[in-house]
JSON list of C-alpha atoms in Angstrom, two decimals:
[
{"chain": "O", "resi": 1, "resn": "PHE", "atom": "CA", "xyz": [0.00, 0.00, 0.00]},
{"chain": "O", "resi": 2, "resn": "THR", "atom": "CA", "xyz": [0.99, 3.62, -0.48]},
{"chain": "O", "resi": 3, "resn": "VAL", "atom": "CA", "xyz": [0.88, 6.21, 2.27]},
{"chain": "O", "resi": 4, "resn": "THR", "atom": "CA", "xyz": [0.03, 9.67, 1.02]},
{"chain": "O", "resi": 5, "resn": "ALA", "atom": "CA", "xyz": [0.99, 12.66, 3.15]},
{"chain": "O", "resi": 6, "resn": "ARG", "atom": "CA", "xyz": [-1.87, 14.94, 4.09]},
{"chain": "O", "resi": 7, "resn": "ALA", "atom": "CA", "xyz": [-1.82, 18.20, 2.15]},
{"chain": "O", "resi": 8, "resn": "GLN", "atom": "CA", "xyz": [-1.25, 21.49, 3.94]},
{"chain": "O", "resi": 9, "resn": "TYR", "atom": "CA", "xyz": [-4.46, 23.22, 5.04]},
{"chain": "O", "resi": 10, "resn": "SER", "atom": "CA", "xyz": [-4.72, 26.53, 3.21]},
{"chain": "O", "resi": 11, "resn": "VAL", "atom": "CA", "xyz": [-6.57, 29.53, 4.66]},
{"chain": "O", "resi": 12, "resn": "PRO", "atom": "CA", "xyz": [-7.37, 31.95, 1.80]},
{"chain": "O", "resi": 13, "resn": "LEU", "atom": "CA", "xyz": [-6.62, 35.63, 2.45]},
{"chain": "O", "resi": 14, "resn": "THR", "atom": "CA", "xyz": [-7.44, 38.89, 0.71]},
{"chain": "O", "resi": 15, "resn": "THR", "atom": "CA", "xyz": [-5.52, 42.15, 1.00]},
{"chain": "O", "resi": 16, "resn": "GLY", "atom": "CA", "xyz": [-6.61, 44.02, 4.12]},
{"chain": "O", "resi": 17, "resn": "TRP", "atom": "CA", "xyz": [-8.05, 42.60, 7.35]},
{"chain": "O", "resi": 18, "resn": "ASN", "atom": "CA", "xyz": [-9.30, 39.00, 7.23]},
{"chain": "O", "resi": 19, "resn": "LEU", "atom": "CA", "xyz": [-11.37, 37.27, 9.95]},
{"chain": "O", "resi": 20, "resn": "VAL", "atom": "CA", "xyz": [-10.17, 33.66, 9.72]},
{"chain": "O", "resi": 21, "resn": "SER", "atom": "CA", "xyz": [-9.66, 30.42, 11.63]},
{"chain": "O", "resi": 22, "resn": "ILE", "atom": "CA", "xyz": [-8.08, 27.01, 11.19]},
{"chain": "O", "resi": 23, "resn": "PRO", "atom": "CA", "xyz": [-10.30, 23.94, 11.65]},
{"chain": "O", "resi": 24, "resn": "ALA", "atom": "CA", "xyz": [-7.93, 21.90, 13.88]},
{"chain": "O", "resi": 25, "resn": "ASN", "atom": "CA", "xyz": [-4.73, 22.37, 15.83]},
{"chain": "O", "resi": 26, "resn": "PRO", "atom": "CA", "xyz": [-1.63, 22.57, 13.64]},
{"chain": "O", "resi": 27, "resn": "VAL", "atom": "CA", "xyz": [1.38, 20.29, 13.93]},
{"chain": "O", "resi": 28, "resn": "ASP", "atom": "CA", "xyz": [3.33, 23.28, 15.34]},
{"chain": "O", "resi": 29, "resn": "SER", "atom": "CA", "xyz": [1.21, 26.12, 16.75]},
{"chain": "O", "resi": 30, "resn": "SER", "atom": "CA", "xyz": [4.02, 28.67, 17.16]},
{"chain": "O", "resi": 31, "resn": "ILE", "atom": "CA", "xyz": [3.12, 31.84, 15.29]},
{"chain": "O", "resi": 32, "resn": "ASP", "atom": "CA", "xyz": [6.44, 31.68, 13.37]},
{"chain": "O", "resi": 33, "resn": "SER", "atom": "CA", "xyz": [5.55, 28.21, 12.11]},
{"chain": "O", "resi": 34, "resn": "VAL", "atom": "CA", "xyz": [1.95, 28.99, 11.10]},
{"chain": "O", "resi": 35, "resn": "VAL", "atom": "CA", "xyz": [2.75, 32.40, 9.57]},
{"chain": "O", "resi": 36, "resn": "PRO", "atom": "CA", "xyz": [6.50, 32.31, 8.77]},
{"chain": "O", "resi": 37, "resn": "SER", "atom": "CA", "xyz": [8.67, 35.33, 8.01]},
{"chain": "O", "resi": 38, "resn": "THR", "atom": "CA", "xyz": [8.20, 34.70, 4.27]},
{"chain": "O", "resi": 39, "resn": "HIS", "atom": "CA", "xyz": [4.44, 35.41, 4.53]},
{"chain": "O", "resi": 40, "resn": "PRO", "atom": "CA", "xyz": [3.37, 39.05, 3.90]},
{"chain": "O", "resi": 41, "resn": "ALA", "atom": "CA", "xyz": [1.00, 39.28, 6.92]},
{"chain": "O", "resi": 42, "resn": "THR", "atom": "CA", "xyz": [1.82, 42.35, 9.03]},
{"chain": "O", "resi": 43, "resn": "GLN", "atom": "CA", "xyz": [-0.47, 42.00, 12.08]},
{"chain": "O", "resi": 44, "resn": "ILE", "atom": "CA", "xyz": [-2.50, 39.27, 13.73]},
{"chain": "O", "resi": 45, "resn": "LEU", "atom": "CA", "xyz": [-5.01, 39.86, 16.52]},
{"chain": "O", "resi": 46, "resn": "THR", "atom": "CA", "xyz": [-7.38, 37.70, 18.50]},
{"chain": "O", "resi": 47, "resn": "TYR", "atom": "CA", "xyz": [-9.90, 38.40, 21.26]},
{"chain": "O", "resi": 48, "resn": "ASP", "atom": "CA", "xyz": [-10.08, 36.21, 24.34]},
{"chain": "O", "resi": 49, "resn": "PRO", "atom": "CA", "xyz": [-12.05, 37.69, 27.25]},
{"chain": "O", "resi": 50, "resn": "GLY", "atom": "CA", "xyz": [-10.68, 35.00, 29.59]},
{"chain": "O", "resi": 51, "resn": "ASP", "atom": "CA", "xyz": [-6.97, 35.52, 28.84]},
{"chain": "O", "resi": 52, "resn": "ALA", "atom": "CA", "xyz": [-4.76, 36.74, 31.70]},
{"chain": "O", "resi": 53, "resn": "ASN", "atom": "CA", "xyz": [-2.85, 39.05, 29.30]},
{"chain": "O", "resi": 54, "resn": "GLY", "atom": "CA", "xyz": [-6.04, 40.98, 28.51]},
{"chain": "O", "resi": 55, "resn": "PRO", "atom": "CA", "xyz": [-8.78, 40.37, 25.99]},
{"chain": "O", "resi": 56, "resn": "TRP", "atom": "CA", "xyz": [-6.77, 41.43, 22.93]},
{"chain": "O", "resi": 57, "resn": "LEU", "atom": "CA", "xyz": [-3.71, 39.39, 22.02]},
{"chain": "O", "resi": 58, "resn": "VAL", "atom": "CA", "xyz": [-1.63, 41.05, 19.29]},
{"chain": "O", "resi": 59, "resn": "ALA", "atom": "CA", "xyz": [1.35, 40.10, 17.12]},
{"chain": "O", "resi": 60, "resn": "THR", "atom": "CA", "xyz": [3.07, 42.66, 14.90]},
{"chain": "O", "resi": 61, "resn": "ARG", "atom": "CA", "xyz": [5.69, 41.88, 12.27]},
{"chain": "O", "resi": 62, "resn": "ALA", "atom": "CA", "xyz": [9.02, 43.52, 13.16]},
{"chain": "O", "resi": 63, "resn": "THR", "atom": "CA", "xyz": [11.35, 44.89, 10.47]},
{"chain": "O", "resi": 64, "resn": "ASP", "atom": "CA", "xyz": [13.49, 41.75, 10.74]},
{"chain": "O", "resi": 65, "resn": "GLY", "atom": "CA", "xyz": [10.45, 39.55, 9.89]},
{"chain": "O", "resi": 66, "resn": "THR", "atom": "CA", "xyz": [9.89, 38.18, 13.40]},
{"chain": "O", "resi": 67, "resn": "TRP", "atom": "CA", "xyz": [6.65, 38.49, 15.35]},
{"chain": "O", "resi": 68, "resn": "THR", "atom": "CA", "xyz": [6.47, 40.62, 18.50]},
{"chain": "O", "resi": 69, "resn": "GLY", "atom": "CA", "xyz": [3.65, 41.03, 20.99]},
{"chain": "O", "resi": 70, "resn": "THR", "atom": "CA", "xyz": [1.39, 39.02, 23.29]},
{"chain": "O", "resi": 71, "resn": "LEU", "atom": "CA", "xyz": [0.12, 36.58, 20.63]},
{"chain": "O", "resi": 72, "resn": "THR", "atom": "CA", "xyz": [2.67, 33.76, 20.30]},
{"chain": "O", "resi": 73, "resn": "THR", "atom": "CA", "xyz": [0.60, 30.80, 19.05]},
{"chain": "O", "resi": 74, "resn": "ILE", "atom": "CA", "xyz": [-2.11, 30.16, 16.48]},
{"chain": "O", "resi": 75, "resn": "ASP", "atom": "CA", "xyz": [-4.42, 27.21, 17.01]},
{"chain": "O", "resi": 76, "resn": "ALA", "atom": "CA", "xyz": [-8.00, 26.05, 16.56]},
{"chain": "O", "resi": 77, "resn": "SER", "atom": "CA", "xyz": [-9.25, 27.53, 19.86]},
{"chain": "O", "resi": 78, "resn": "ARG", "atom": "CA", "xyz": [-9.52, 31.07, 18.50]},
{"chain": "O", "resi": 79, "resn": "ALA", "atom": "CA", "xyz": [-10.42, 33.07, 15.42]},
{"chain": "O", "resi": 80, "resn": "TYR", "atom": "CA", "xyz": [-7.93, 35.65, 14.18]},
{"chain": "O", "resi": 81, "resn": "TRP", "atom": "CA", "xyz": [-7.87, 39.00, 12.45]},
{"chain": "O", "resi": 82, "resn": "VAL", "atom": "CA", "xyz": [-4.99, 38.86, 9.95]},
{"chain": "O", "resi": 83, "resn": "GLU", "atom": "CA", "xyz": [-3.82, 41.98, 8.13]},
{"chain": "O", "resi": 84, "resn": "THR", "atom": "CA", "xyz": [-1.96, 41.34, 4.89]},
{"chain": "O", "resi": 85, "resn": "THR", "atom": "CA", "xyz": [-0.88, 43.18, 1.76]},
{"chain": "O", "resi": 86, "resn": "SER", "atom": "CA", "xyz": [-1.19, 40.08, -0.43]},
{"chain": "O", "resi": 87, "resn": "PHE", "atom": "CA", "xyz": [-3.53, 37.29, -1.51]},
{"chain": "O", "resi": 88, "resn": "ALA", "atom": "CA", "xyz": [-1.01, 34.69, -0.26]},
{"chain": "O", "resi": 89, "resn": "PRO", "atom": "CA", "xyz": [-2.85, 32.08, 1.85]},
{"chain": "O", "resi": 90, "resn": "ILE", "atom": "CA", "xyz": [-1.73, 30.78, 5.21]},
{"chain": "O", "resi": 91, "resn": "SER", "atom": "CA", "xyz": [-0.67, 27.15, 4.74]},
{"chain": "O", "resi": 92, "resn": "VAL", "atom": "CA", "xyz": [-0.41, 24.97, 7.82]},
{"chain": "O", "resi": 93, "resn": "GLY", "atom": "CA", "xyz": [0.09, 21.30, 8.53]},
{"chain": "O", "resi": 94, "resn": "ILE", "atom": "CA", "xyz": [-2.79, 19.73, 10.46]},
{"chain": "O", "resi": 95, "resn": "PRO", "atom": "CA", "xyz": [-2.42, 16.14, 11.67]},
{"chain": "O", "resi": 96, "resn": "ASP", "atom": "CA", "xyz": [-5.24, 13.60, 11.33]},
{"chain": "O", "resi": 97, "resn": "GLN", "atom": "CA", "xyz": [-7.57, 13.33, 14.32]},
{"chain": "O", "resi": 98, "resn": "GLY", "atom": "CA", "xyz": [-6.74, 10.20, 16.31]},
{"chain": "O", "resi": 99, "resn": "PHE", "atom": "CA", "xyz": [-9.47, 7.88, 17.55]},
{"chain": "O", "resi": 100, "resn": "ASN", "atom": "CA", "xyz": [-8.21, 8.23, 21.13]},
{"chain": "O", "resi": 101, "resn": "VAL", "atom": "CA", "xyz": [-8.38, 12.04, 21.18]},
{"chain": "O", "resi": 102, "resn": "LEU", "atom": "CA", "xyz": [-11.40, 13.91, 22.51]},
{"chain": "O", "resi": 103, "resn": "PRO", "atom": "CA", "xyz": [-13.26, 16.02, 19.95]},
{"chain": "O", "resi": 104, "resn": "PRO", "atom": "CA", "xyz": [-12.39, 19.71, 20.13]},
{"chain": "O", "resi": 105, "resn": "PHE", "atom": "CA", "xyz": [-14.52, 22.08, 22.15]},
{"chain": "O", "resi": 106, "resn": "LEU", "atom": "CA", "xyz": [-14.59, 25.84, 22.65]},
{"chain": "O", "resi": 107, "resn": "GLN", "atom": "CA", "xyz": [-15.22, 27.60, 25.92]},
{"chain": "O", "resi": 108, "resn": "VAL", "atom": "CA", "xyz": [-17.33, 30.77, 25.56]},
{"chain": "O", "resi": 109, "resn": "VAL", "atom": "CA", "xyz": [-18.19, 33.39, 28.16]},
{"chain": "O", "resi": 110, "resn": "GLY", "atom": "CA", "xyz": [-21.33, 35.47, 28.45]},
{"chain": "O", "resi": 111, "resn": "GLY", "atom": "CA", "xyz": [-21.01, 38.38, 26.00]},
{"chain": "O", "resi": 112, "resn": "TRP", "atom": "CA", "xyz": [-18.93, 38.63, 22.83]},
{"chain": "O", "resi": 113, "resn": "ASN", "atom": "CA", "xyz": [-16.53, 35.86, 21.82]},
{"chain": "O", "resi": 114, "resn": "LEU", "atom": "CA", "xyz": [-14.31, 35.60, 18.73]},
{"chain": "O", "resi": 115, "resn": "VAL", "atom": "CA", "xyz": [-14.69, 31.96, 17.69]},
{"chain": "O", "resi": 116, "resn": "PRO", "atom": "CA", "xyz": [-13.31, 29.71, 14.95]},
{"chain": "O", "resi": 117, "resn": "VAL", "atom": "CA", "xyz": [-15.10, 27.05, 12.93]},
{"chain": "O", "resi": 118, "resn": "VAL", "atom": "CA", "xyz": [-13.56, 23.75, 14.03]},
{"chain": "O", "resi": 119, "resn": "SER", "atom": "CA", "xyz": [-14.02, 20.63, 11.91]},
{"chain": "O", "resi": 120, "resn": "ILE", "atom": "CA", "xyz": [-13.00, 17.15, 13.02]},
{"chain": "O", "resi": 121, "resn": "GLU", "atom": "CA", "xyz": [-13.68, 15.79, 9.53]},
{"chain": "O", "resi": 122, "resn": "GLY", "atom": "CA", "xyz": [-11.00, 17.97, 7.90]},
{"chain": "O", "resi": 123, "resn": "ASP", "atom": "CA", "xyz": [-13.48, 19.97, 5.86]},
{"chain": "O", "resi": 124, "resn": "ALA", "atom": "CA", "xyz": [-11.97, 22.22, 3.20]},
{"chain": "O", "resi": 125, "resn": "PRO", "atom": "CA", "xyz": [-12.06, 26.02, 3.52]},
{"chain": "O", "resi": 126, "resn": "GLY", "atom": "CA", "xyz": [-15.43, 27.26, 2.33]},
{"chain": "O", "resi": 127, "resn": "SER", "atom": "CA", "xyz": [-17.33, 24.16, 3.47]},
{"chain": "O", "resi": 128, "resn": "THR", "atom": "CA", "xyz": [-20.42, 24.98, 5.49]},
{"chain": "O", "resi": 129, "resn": "ILE", "atom": "CA", "xyz": [-21.97, 23.75, 8.73]},
{"chain": "O", "resi": 130, "resn": "SER", "atom": "CA", "xyz": [-25.42, 24.67, 10.03]},
{"chain": "O", "resi": 131, "resn": "ALA", "atom": "CA", "xyz": [-25.06, 27.62, 12.45]},
{"chain": "O", "resi": 132, "resn": "ASP", "atom": "CA", "xyz": [-27.78, 26.13, 14.68]},
{"chain": "O", "resi": 133, "resn": "THR", "atom": "CA", "xyz": [-25.84, 22.86, 14.86]},
{"chain": "O", "resi": 134, "resn": "TYR", "atom": "CA", "xyz": [-22.46, 24.51, 15.36]},
{"chain": "O", "resi": 135, "resn": "PHE", "atom": "CA", "xyz": [-23.54, 27.04, 18.02]},
{"chain": "O", "resi": 136, "resn": "GLY", "atom": "CA", "xyz": [-26.42, 24.89, 19.31]},
{"chain": "O", "resi": 137, "resn": "SER", "atom": "CA", "xyz": [-24.86, 23.92, 22.66]},
{"chain": "O", "resi": 138, "resn": "THR", "atom": "CA", "xyz": [-24.72, 27.59, 23.70]},
{"chain": "O", "resi": 139, "resn": "LYS", "atom": "CA", "xyz": [-27.30, 30.26, 24.48]},
{"chain": "O", "resi": 140, "resn": "TRP", "atom": "CA", "xyz": [-26.38, 32.23, 21.38]},
{"chain": "O", "resi": 141, "resn": "VAL", "atom": "CA", "xyz": [-28.17, 35.37, 20.26]},
{"chain": "O", "resi": 142, "resn": "THR", "atom": "CA", "xyz": [-26.28, 36.44, 17.14]},
{"chain": "O", "resi": 143, "resn": "ALA", "atom": "CA", "xyz": [-23.06, 35.95, 15.20]},
{"chain": "O", "resi": 144, "resn": "TYR", "atom": "CA", "xyz": [-21.23, 38.12, 12.69]},
{"chain": "O", "resi": 145, "resn": "THR", "atom": "CA", "xyz": [-18.52, 37.41, 10.14]},
{"chain": "O", "resi": 146, "resn": "PHE", "atom": "CA", "xyz": [-16.61, 39.82, 7.92]},
{"chain": "O", "resi": 147, "resn": "ASN", "atom": "CA", "xyz": [-16.04, 39.61, 4.16]},
{"chain": "O", "resi": 148, "resn": "THR", "atom": "CA", "xyz": [-12.80, 41.42, 3.34]},
{"chain": "O", "resi": 149, "resn": "GLN", "atom": "CA", "xyz": [-13.42, 41.56, -0.41]},
{"chain": "O", "resi": 150, "resn": "THR", "atom": "CA", "xyz": [-16.75, 43.36, -0.09]},
{"chain": "O", "resi": 151, "resn": "GLY", "atom": "CA", "xyz": [-16.03, 45.12, 3.21]},
{"chain": "O", "resi": 152, "resn": "THR", "atom": "CA", "xyz": [-19.32, 43.86, 4.66]},
{"chain": "O", "resi": 153, "resn": "TRP", "atom": "CA", "xyz": [-20.51, 42.12, 7.81]},
{"chain": "O", "resi": 154, "resn": "THR", "atom": "CA", "xyz": [-22.92, 39.19, 7.66]},
{"chain": "O", "resi": 155, "resn": "LYS", "atom": "CA", "xyz": [-25.28, 38.72, 10.59]},
{"chain": "O", "resi": 156, "resn": "ILE", "atom": "CA", "xyz": [-26.48, 35.25, 11.54]},
{"chain": "O", "resi": 157, "resn": "LEU", "atom": "CA", "xyz": [-29.44, 34.62, 13.82]},
{"chain": "O", "resi": 158, "resn": "PRO", "atom": "CA", "xyz": [-30.62, 31.39, 15.48]},
{"chain": "O", "resi": 159, "resn": "LYS", "atom": "CA", "xyz": [-33.22, 29.35, 13.60]},
{"chain": "O", "resi": 160, "resn": "SER", "atom": "CA", "xyz": [-32.57, 31.26, 10.35]},
{"chain": "O", "resi": 161, "resn": "PHE", "atom": "CA", "xyz": [-31.22, 28.25, 8.42]},
{"chain": "O", "resi": 162, "resn": "SER", "atom": "CA", "xyz": [-27.86, 30.02, 8.12]},
{"chain": "O", "resi": 163, "resn": "ASN", "atom": "CA", "xyz": [-24.47, 28.35, 7.89]},
{"chain": "O", "resi": 164, "resn": "VAL", "atom": "CA", "xyz": [-21.01, 29.02, 9.27]},
{"chain": "O", "resi": 165, "resn": "VAL", "atom": "CA", "xyz": [-18.03, 28.61, 6.96]},
{"chain": "O", "resi": 166, "resn": "VAL", "atom": "CA", "xyz": [-14.92, 26.53, 7.65]},
{"chain": "O", "resi": 167, "resn": "GLY", "atom": "CA", "xyz": [-11.91, 28.85, 7.58]},
{"chain": "O", "resi": 168, "resn": "ALA", "atom": "CA", "xyz": [-13.89, 31.88, 8.75]},
{"chain": "O", "resi": 169, "resn": "GLY", "atom": "CA", "xyz": [-14.03, 33.49, 12.17]},
{"chain": "O", "resi": 170, "resn": "TYR", "atom": "CA", "xyz": [-17.15, 34.76, 13.94]},
{"chain": "O", "resi": 171, "resn": "TRP", "atom": "CA", "xyz": [-18.05, 37.28, 16.58]},
{"chain": "O", "resi": 172, "resn": "LEU", "atom": "CA", "xyz": [-20.52, 35.28, 18.67]},
{"chain": "O", "resi": 173, "resn": "TYR", "atom": "CA", "xyz": [-22.77, 36.79, 21.33]},
{"chain": "O", "resi": 174, "resn": "VAL", "atom": "CA", "xyz": [-23.97, 34.39, 24.04]},
{"chain": "O", "resi": 175, "resn": "THR", "atom": "CA", "xyz": [-26.08, 35.14, 27.10]},
{"chain": "O", "resi": 176, "resn": "GLU", "atom": "CA", "xyz": [-24.17, 32.82, 29.43]},
{"chain": "O", "resi": 177, "resn": "ASP", "atom": "CA", "xyz": [-20.95, 30.85, 29.73]},
{"chain": "O", "resi": 178, "resn": "GLY", "atom": "CA", "xyz": [-20.92, 27.58, 27.84]},
{"chain": "O", "resi": 179, "resn": "ILE", "atom": "CA", "xyz": [-19.16, 25.16, 25.52]}
]
């Protein structure tokens, strides 16, 4: 038999600010591995109301190509705002999900949360999942995502037959803490 290596997961980007996520934890979650010095991204931000460093974690590209700031890793537990001057995607290695590993889960707190779209099936960027299914274990009120190409926000409401998109990030408002 022939073993074929899994292809890199590619997060498409557009020039400007992109609200994105990766569907599973990468092989190496260090920011320099996920977005190396050869990538044209200039800033990456994420919002985590439960983080001890403050709700906004920020990484800025220094003149020598290294990242500086409070954001040091990129993984599937957060969504990210990525500023770039190019259409170059972020390519990252994601290992297969083992049978002995618990499915991923996201902790949310009452109020606004910046959440990724996690997929244990390895869905390709652009694949969709029912928003009611994806956010269904929480007391969610609304979610928003941003389209960089059109400069527009899309609002999603419960029971509206809307979908979330793998590779996108969402501002999610919940009325209480949950998973």
